[in-house]
Short mmCIF file of C-alpha atoms and ligand atoms in Angstrom, two decimals:
data_model
loop_
_atom_site.label_atom_id
_atom_site.label_comp_id
_atom_site.label_asym_id
_atom_site.label_seq_id
_atom_site.Cartn_x
_atom_site.Cartn_y
_atom_site.Cartn_z
CA MET T 26 26.50 63.97 -38.21
CA THR T 27 29.11 62.65 -40.62
CA LEU T 28 28.91 59.17 -42.02
CA GLN T 29 32.00 58.22 -40.03
CA GLU T 30 30.46 59.39 -36.77
CA TYR T 31 27.26 57.58 -37.65
CA LEU T 32 29.01 54.28 -38.39
CA ALA T 33 31.00 54.56 -35.16
CA GLU T 34 27.77 55.08 -33.22
CA ALA T 35 26.18 52.10 -35.01
CA ASP T 36 29.17 49.93 -34.07
CA ALA T 37 28.89 50.97 -30.41
CA ILE T 38 25.16 50.19 -30.28
CA GLU T 39 25.70 46.84 -31.94
CA ARG T 40 28.49 45.89 -29.53
CA ASP T 41 26.62 47.04 -26.41
CA GLY T 42 23.37 45.47 -27.58
CA LEU T 43 24.85 42.04 -28.33
CA ALA T 44 26.60 42.07 -24.97
CA ALA T 45 23.40 43.06 -23.14
CA PHE T 46 21.18 40.47 -24.83
CA ASN T 47 23.64 37.59 -24.73
CA GLY T 48 24.51 38.30 -21.12
CA ALA T 49 20.93 38.76 -19.83
CA ALA T 50 20.74 36.32 -16.90
CA ASN T 51 16.96 36.27 -16.56
CA ALA T 52 13.74 37.59 -18.08
CA ASP T 53 13.84 40.85 -16.14
CA ALA T 54 17.36 41.68 -17.32
CA LEU T 55 16.46 40.78 -20.90
CA GLU T 56 13.39 43.00 -20.85
CA ALA T 57 15.40 45.91 -19.46
CA ALA T 58 17.94 45.47 -22.29
CA ARG T 59 15.15 45.28 -24.85
CA ILE T 60 13.68 48.57 -23.68
CA ALA T 61 17.11 50.25 -23.66
CA LEU T 62 17.98 49.09 -27.19
CA LEU T 63 14.88 48.18 -29.15
CA GLY T 64 12.34 50.30 -27.23
CA ASP T 65 10.05 52.44 -29.38
CA ARG T 66 10.48 55.57 -27.29
CA GLN T 67 13.95 55.77 -25.84
CA GLY T 68 15.68 52.82 -27.40
CA ARG T 69 19.10 53.39 -28.92
CA ILE T 70 18.01 51.81 -32.21
CA LYS T 71 15.21 54.34 -32.41
CA ALA T 72 17.74 57.12 -31.83
CA LEU T 73 20.04 55.66 -34.47
CA GLN T 74 17.14 55.62 -36.93
CA GLU T 75 16.38 59.25 -36.18
CA GLY T 76 20.07 60.07 -36.65
CA LEU T 77 19.76 59.06 -40.31
CA ARG T 78 17.99 62.35 -40.97
CA SER T 79 21.11 64.35 -40.22
CA ILE T 80 23.27 62.32 -42.65
CA PRO T 81 24.13 64.07 -45.93
CA SER T 82 22.05 62.71 -48.79
CA ALA T 83 25.00 61.13 -50.61
CA ASP T 84 25.87 59.06 -47.53
CA LYS T 85 22.32 58.06 -46.64
CA PRO T 86 22.30 54.70 -48.51
CA ALA T 87 25.49 53.53 -46.72
CA ALA T 88 24.24 54.74 -43.34
CA GLY T 89 20.78 53.24 -43.91
CA LYS T 90 22.29 49.87 -44.89
CA ARG T 91 24.35 49.78 -41.72
CA PHE T 92 21.35 50.84 -39.62
CA ASN T 93 19.23 47.96 -41.00
CA GLU T 94 22.05 45.53 -40.34
CA VAL T 95 22.41 46.54 -36.69
CA ARG T 96 18.65 46.52 -36.05
CA THR T 97 18.27 43.07 -37.62
CA ARG T 98 21.16 41.64 -35.59
CA LEU T 99 19.95 43.01 -32.26
CA THR T 100 16.35 41.93 -32.90
CA ALA T 101 17.64 38.43 -33.65
CA ALA T 102 19.91 38.43 -30.59
CA HIS T 103 16.97 39.42 -28.39
CA GLY T 104 14.73 36.77 -29.88
CA ALA T 105 17.34 34.09 -29.41
CA ARG T 106 17.64 34.90 -25.72
CA VAL T 107 13.91 34.90 -24.89
CA GLY T 108 13.61 31.10 -24.72
CA ALA T 109 16.84 30.67 -22.79
CA VAL T 110 15.84 32.91 -19.91
CA ALA T 111 12.17 31.85 -19.73
CA ALA T 112 12.94 28.78 -17.63
CA ARG T 113 14.94 30.72 -15.07
CA PRO T 114 13.28 32.45 -12.13
CA ALA T 115 13.94 36.19 -11.77
CA SER T 116 15.80 35.40 -8.59
CA PRO T 117 15.98 32.16 -6.61
CA ALA T 118 12.86 31.85 -4.38
CA PRO T 119 13.86 31.90 -0.73
CA ASP T 120 12.89 28.74 1.21
CA ASP T 121 9.64 29.26 3.07
CA LEU T 122 10.44 27.70 6.43
CA SER T 123 6.83 28.03 7.61
CA LEU T 124 5.58 25.56 4.97
CA PRO T 125 4.56 22.18 6.41
CA PRO T 126 6.89 19.43 5.19
CA ARG T 127 5.68 17.33 2.32
CA ARG T 128 4.06 14.24 3.84
CA ARG T 129 5.86 11.08 2.93
CA TRP T 130 3.76 8.00 2.24
CA HIS T 131 5.03 5.07 4.25
CA GLY T 132 4.17 1.51 3.39
CA ALA T 133 3.23 -0.77 6.27
CA LYS T 134 2.68 -4.46 6.83
CA HIS T 135 -0.85 -5.76 6.56
CA PRO T 136 -2.44 -6.33 10.01
CA VAL T 137 -2.79 -10.07 9.33
CA THR T 138 0.85 -10.32 8.24
CA ARG T 139 1.84 -8.64 11.48
CA VAL T 140 -0.16 -11.10 13.56
CA VAL T 141 1.37 -14.04 11.64
CA GLU T 142 4.88 -12.70 12.23
CA GLU T 143 4.25 -12.12 15.93
CA ILE T 144 2.91 -15.65 16.35
CA GLU T 145 5.92 -17.04 14.48
CA ALA T 146 8.26 -15.09 16.79
CA VAL T 147 6.61 -16.49 19.93
CA PHE T 148 6.79 -20.07 18.74
CA ARG T 149 10.34 -19.69 17.48
CA GLU T 150 11.30 -18.78 21.05
CA LEU T 151 9.65 -22.00 22.17
CA GLY T 152 11.78 -24.09 19.79
CA PHE T 153 9.40 -24.41 16.83
CA THR T 154 10.52 -24.17 13.20
CA ILE T 155 8.37 -22.96 10.29
CA ALA T 156 7.03 -25.50 7.78
CA GLN T 157 4.96 -25.17 4.63
CA GLY T 158 2.87 -27.36 2.37
CA PRO T 159 0.93 -27.17 -0.91
CA GLU T 160 -2.38 -25.31 -1.25
CA ALA T 161 -3.59 -27.72 -3.91
CA GLU T 162 -3.91 -30.95 -1.97
CA SER T 163 -5.16 -34.48 -2.34
CA GLU T 164 -8.28 -35.67 -0.58
CA TRP T 165 -6.15 -38.09 1.37
CA TYR T 166 -3.89 -35.47 2.98
CA ASN T 167 -6.71 -33.00 3.58
CA PHE T 168 -9.23 -35.52 4.96
CA GLY T 169 -8.37 -39.23 4.82
CA ALA T 170 -5.06 -39.19 6.67
CA LEU T 171 -6.64 -36.86 9.22
CA ASN T 172 -9.17 -39.48 10.22
CA PHE T 173 -12.20 -37.87 8.57
CA PRO T 174 -14.78 -40.60 7.86
CA PRO T 175 -15.56 -40.74 4.10
CA ASN T 176 -19.06 -39.31 4.61
CA HIS T 177 -18.01 -36.43 6.87
CA PRO T 178 -19.93 -33.25 5.99
CA ALA T 179 -16.70 -31.22 5.51
CA VAL T 180 -15.77 -33.53 2.61
CA ASP T 181 -18.98 -32.48 0.91
CA ALA T 182 -18.66 -30.26 -2.17
CA HIS T 183 -20.71 -27.64 -0.35
CA ASP T 184 -17.74 -26.82 1.87
CA THR T 185 -14.72 -27.80 -0.21
CA LEU T 186 -13.42 -26.38 -3.48
CA TYR T 187 -12.53 -29.35 -5.67
CA LEU T 188 -10.12 -29.14 -8.57
CA GLU T 189 -10.53 -30.73 -11.95
CA GLY T 190 -8.72 -34.04 -12.02
CA GLY T 191 -9.39 -35.04 -8.41
CA GLY T 192 -7.48 -32.65 -6.14
CA LEU T 193 -8.85 -29.94 -3.92
CA LEU T 194 -7.85 -26.65 -2.35
CA ARG T 195 -6.86 -27.45 1.22
CA THR T 196 -9.59 -26.46 3.67
CA HIS T 197 -7.12 -26.19 6.56
CA THR T 198 -3.37 -26.33 7.21
CA SER T 199 -3.70 -29.69 9.02
CA PRO T 200 -2.60 -31.76 5.97
CA VAL T 201 0.87 -30.30 6.53
CA GLN T 202 0.88 -32.14 9.89
CA VAL T 203 0.80 -35.39 7.93
CA ARG T 204 3.40 -34.25 5.40
CA THR T 205 5.73 -33.16 8.20
CA LEU T 206 5.32 -36.43 10.11
CA GLN T 207 6.07 -38.40 6.93
CA ARG T 208 9.20 -36.43 6.23
CA TYR T 209 10.83 -35.91 9.63
CA ALA T 210 11.30 -38.22 12.59
CA PRO T 211 10.22 -36.99 16.05
CA PRO T 212 10.93 -34.90 18.02
CA ILE T 213 8.89 -32.50 15.87
CA ARG T 214 7.93 -28.94 16.71
CA VAL T 215 6.64 -27.03 13.69
CA LEU T 216 4.53 -23.99 13.00
CA ILE T 217 2.68 -24.00 9.67
CA PRO T 218 1.32 -20.67 8.39
CA GLY T 219 -0.60 -20.66 5.13
CA THR T 220 -3.67 -19.86 3.06
CA VAL T 221 -6.68 -22.17 3.12
CA TYR T 222 -9.87 -22.23 1.04
CA ARG T 223 -13.50 -22.94 1.72
CA ARG T 224 -16.60 -22.67 -0.36
CA ASP T 225 -18.03 -19.84 1.70
CA PHE T 226 -19.77 -16.63 0.83
CA PHE T 227 -17.66 -13.50 1.09
CA ASP T 228 -19.47 -11.57 3.81
CA ALA T 229 -18.72 -9.62 7.01
CA SER T 230 -17.46 -12.73 8.82
CA HIS T 231 -16.55 -15.25 6.08
CA ALA T 232 -14.10 -15.36 3.20
CA PRO T 233 -13.43 -18.12 0.65
CA ALA T 234 -9.66 -17.74 1.20
CA PHE T 235 -8.07 -16.98 4.54
CA HIS T 236 -5.01 -17.60 6.67
CA GLN T 237 -4.44 -20.32 9.21
CA ILE T 238 -1.53 -21.19 11.44
CA GLU T 239 -1.09 -24.77 12.48
CA GLY T 240 1.14 -25.98 15.29
CA LEU T 241 2.37 -29.52 15.79
CA CYS T 242 4.47 -31.05 18.56
CA VAL T 243 5.25 -34.79 18.53
CA ASP T 244 7.72 -36.58 20.78
CA GLU T 245 7.91 -39.30 23.41
CA GLY T 246 5.92 -38.55 26.53
CA ILE T 247 4.02 -35.49 25.26
CA SER T 248 0.79 -34.91 27.20
CA PHE T 249 -2.13 -32.51 27.38
CA VAL T 250 -0.15 -30.61 30.03
CA ASP T 251 2.38 -29.64 27.34
CA LEU T 252 -0.44 -28.43 25.09
CA LYS T 253 -1.99 -26.28 27.80
CA ALA T 254 1.29 -24.89 29.09
CA THR T 255 2.54 -23.99 25.62
CA LEU T 256 -0.70 -22.40 24.46
CA ASN T 257 -1.07 -20.46 27.73
CA ARG T 258 2.45 -19.18 27.33
CA PHE T 259 1.65 -18.20 23.73
CA ALA T 260 -1.53 -16.33 24.83
CA GLU T 261 0.40 -14.52 27.53
CA ARG T 262 3.04 -13.38 25.03
CA LEU T 263 0.59 -12.33 22.33
CA PHE T 264 -2.23 -10.87 24.43
CA GLY T 265 -0.47 -9.75 27.60
CA ALA T 266 -1.76 -10.99 30.94
CA ALA T 267 -5.12 -12.03 29.47
CA ARG T 268 -6.75 -15.16 30.92
CA THR T 269 -7.49 -18.21 28.81
CA ARG T 270 -10.02 -21.01 29.02
CA PHE T 271 -10.19 -24.41 27.35
CA ARG T 272 -13.54 -25.84 26.24
CA PRO T 273 -14.09 -29.44 25.14
CA SER T 274 -14.50 -29.73 21.38
CA TYR T 275 -14.31 -32.21 18.55
CA PHE T 276 -12.03 -32.68 15.54
CA PRO T 277 -11.60 -36.04 13.77
CA PHE T 278 -7.78 -35.69 13.97
CA THR T 279 -7.42 -34.88 17.69
CA GLU T 280 -8.58 -36.75 20.78
CA PRO T 281 -9.33 -35.20 23.18
CA SER T 282 -9.97 -31.83 21.49
CA ALA T 283 -10.30 -28.36 23.00
CA GLU T 284 -11.01 -24.83 21.89
CA MET T 285 -8.97 -22.13 23.56
CA ASP T 286 -10.57 -18.75 24.29
CA VAL T 287 -8.71 -15.63 25.40
CA GLN T 288 -10.32 -13.00 27.57
CA CYS T 289 -11.47 -10.13 25.34
CA GLY T 290 -8.82 -7.42 25.24
CA VAL T 291 -11.30 -4.74 24.14
CA CYS T 292 -13.64 -4.93 27.17
CA GLY T 293 -11.41 -6.85 29.58
CA GLY T 294 -14.01 -9.61 29.90
CA SER T 295 -17.11 -7.60 30.77
CA GLY T 296 -18.68 -8.15 27.34
CA CYS T 297 -18.74 -5.94 24.25
CA ALA T 298 -19.49 -5.99 20.54
CA VAL T 299 -16.10 -7.49 19.64
CA CYS T 300 -16.62 -10.56 21.89
CA LYS T 301 -20.39 -10.52 21.21
CA GLY T 302 -21.08 -9.95 24.89
CA THR T 303 -19.34 -13.13 26.10
CA GLY T 304 -16.10 -11.58 27.39
CA TRP T 305 -14.09 -14.23 25.50
CA ILE T 306 -12.55 -14.47 22.03
CA GLU T 307 -12.28 -17.90 20.40
CA ILE T 308 -8.64 -18.15 19.31
CA LEU T 309 -7.90 -21.69 18.26
CA GLY T 310 -8.85 -25.35 18.03
CA SER T 311 -6.47 -27.90 19.50
CA GLY T 312 -6.06 -31.38 20.87
CA MET T 313 -3.88 -34.44 21.24
CA VAL T 314 -2.95 -35.83 17.83
CA HIS T 315 -5.22 -38.81 17.16
CA PRO T 316 -3.27 -42.10 17.04
CA ALA T 317 -4.89 -42.81 13.66
CA VAL T 318 -3.19 -39.69 12.23
CA LEU T 319 0.23 -40.75 13.57
CA GLU T 320 -0.25 -44.22 12.09
CA ALA T 321 -1.44 -42.85 8.73
CA ALA T 322 1.79 -40.83 8.55
CA GLY T 323 3.88 -43.87 9.52
CA VAL T 324 4.64 -42.82 13.10
CA ASP T 325 4.52 -45.40 15.90
CA SER T 326 1.59 -44.24 18.05
CA GLU T 327 2.60 -46.58 20.89
CA ARG T 328 5.89 -44.78 21.25
CA TYR T 329 5.00 -41.19 20.31
CA THR T 330 2.27 -38.79 21.30
CA GLY T 331 1.70 -35.19 20.34
CA TRP T 332 -0.57 -32.21 20.29
CA ALA T 333 -1.66 -29.79 17.58
CA PHE T 334 -3.56 -26.58 17.15
CA GLY T 335 -4.97 -24.47 14.35
CA MET T 336 -5.91 -20.82 14.47
CA GLY T 337 -7.01 -17.95 12.25
CA PRO T 338 -4.74 -14.92 12.46
CA SER T 339 -7.39 -12.74 10.76
CA ARG T 340 -9.65 -13.34 13.73
CA ILE T 341 -6.89 -12.12 16.04
CA ALA T 342 -6.33 -9.02 13.87
CA ILE T 343 -10.07 -8.35 13.88
CA SER T 344 -10.43 -8.49 17.64
CA ARG T 345 -7.19 -6.59 18.20
CA HIS T 346 -8.30 -3.65 16.07
CA ALA T 347 -12.07 -4.10 16.61
CA ILE T 348 -12.55 -4.41 12.83
CA PRO T 349 -16.28 -4.63 12.07
CA ASP T 350 -16.08 -6.41 8.70
CA ILE T 351 -13.55 -9.06 7.61
CA ARG T 352 -13.68 -7.78 4.00
CA ILE T 353 -11.72 -4.70 5.08
CA LEU T 354 -8.71 -7.03 5.41
CA TYR T 355 -9.00 -7.98 1.74
CA ASP T 356 -9.72 -4.56 0.21
CA SER T 357 -6.17 -3.16 0.31
CA ASP T 358 -7.74 0.24 0.97
CA VAL T 359 -4.83 2.30 2.29
CA ARG T 360 -7.21 4.73 4.01
CA PHE T 361 -8.11 1.88 6.32
CA LEU T 362 -4.71 0.20 6.51
CA GLU T 363 -3.04 3.52 7.39
CA GLN T 364 -5.22 3.84 10.47
CA ILE T 365 -3.88 0.66 12.01
CA ALA T 366 -0.36 0.74 10.57
CA GLU T 367 2.39 0.63 13.15
N1 LIG C 427 -7.85 -27.77 11.26
C1 LIG C 427 -8.81 -27.28 12.23
C2 LIG C 427 -9.72 -26.26 11.54
O1 LIG C 427 -9.47 -25.86 10.46
C3 LIG C 427 -8.15 -26.63 13.42
C4 LIG C 427 -7.31 -27.57 14.23
C5 LIG C 427 -5.99 -27.80 13.93
C6 LIG C 427 -7.86 -28.23 15.34
C7 LIG C 427 -5.21 -28.65 14.71
C8 LIG C 427 -7.10 -29.08 16.11
C9 LIG C 427 -5.79 -29.28 15.79
O2 LIG C 427 -10.73 -25.87 12.10
#
């Protein structure tokens, strides 16, 4: 082979090699080009090296120099391409339509939040508006204005969480009755959802912080009939056709007072673990607003009468879902919450 022929061949290999390496679209194509050009057995560079033997001695240095140049360039071009193609798949993977879809995680409202919102919706339909009050209260709003005698056991530090400097954490939402009556003139129809605090152990049926919903209706000519009719209507809307019963009770701020029970929705009244065998679920405390409360709030108790109730939405969530331990509602364990998410 003459030097000229040799250099022409070297040019061709260099041109083809650079084109093959630079244009390799994926790892497979790059590897095929490497074998064709830089391969030890049949690679064109190997052939070019062997071709040096047939070059006349005088031309060998020039041919050898060109050979080294081409081999170095192609080796570098191959190396530069390796990283670029590594990230690319050999060919796009076809979609596997038999794969189950990736499960999406949906958030959901807490069961107690749902009960609160349902109760709010029912009372909104009945003309009630939503009111709120502070969780850090004074003894007067929480107890005094609500006709608790000063030595009432609830006022005792065993039941109430007192704050430094004289306040306390409200033990019920009833102080917002007083705040509402002070602020607005009758007719009043308010629903008061909120968190309340008691110095209780945290066990299967007690928690030191829990939700309550208070209702208050004050106007001229309001009687116990209004209380019963409204609360029956509420029970019907929230629990379906379930029956209710009113039992005499006592609260310092209502007179007369009554507890309302709803027939157990789990057993239909025959008795089960959820209703502790009684067939009834205690839903709320209620009564006619005591005249002393109206007067403490500056409302004329000769002219106005009213009724009020207080209930625990957690208790409703517990009986609705037959939840065995109240602490589940505080754990934020999504494995549990998912089971009763809607
Ligand atoms: N505040 C009472 C409680 O916490 C419930 C209640 C509210 C009773 C309004 C009657 C009227 O137990």
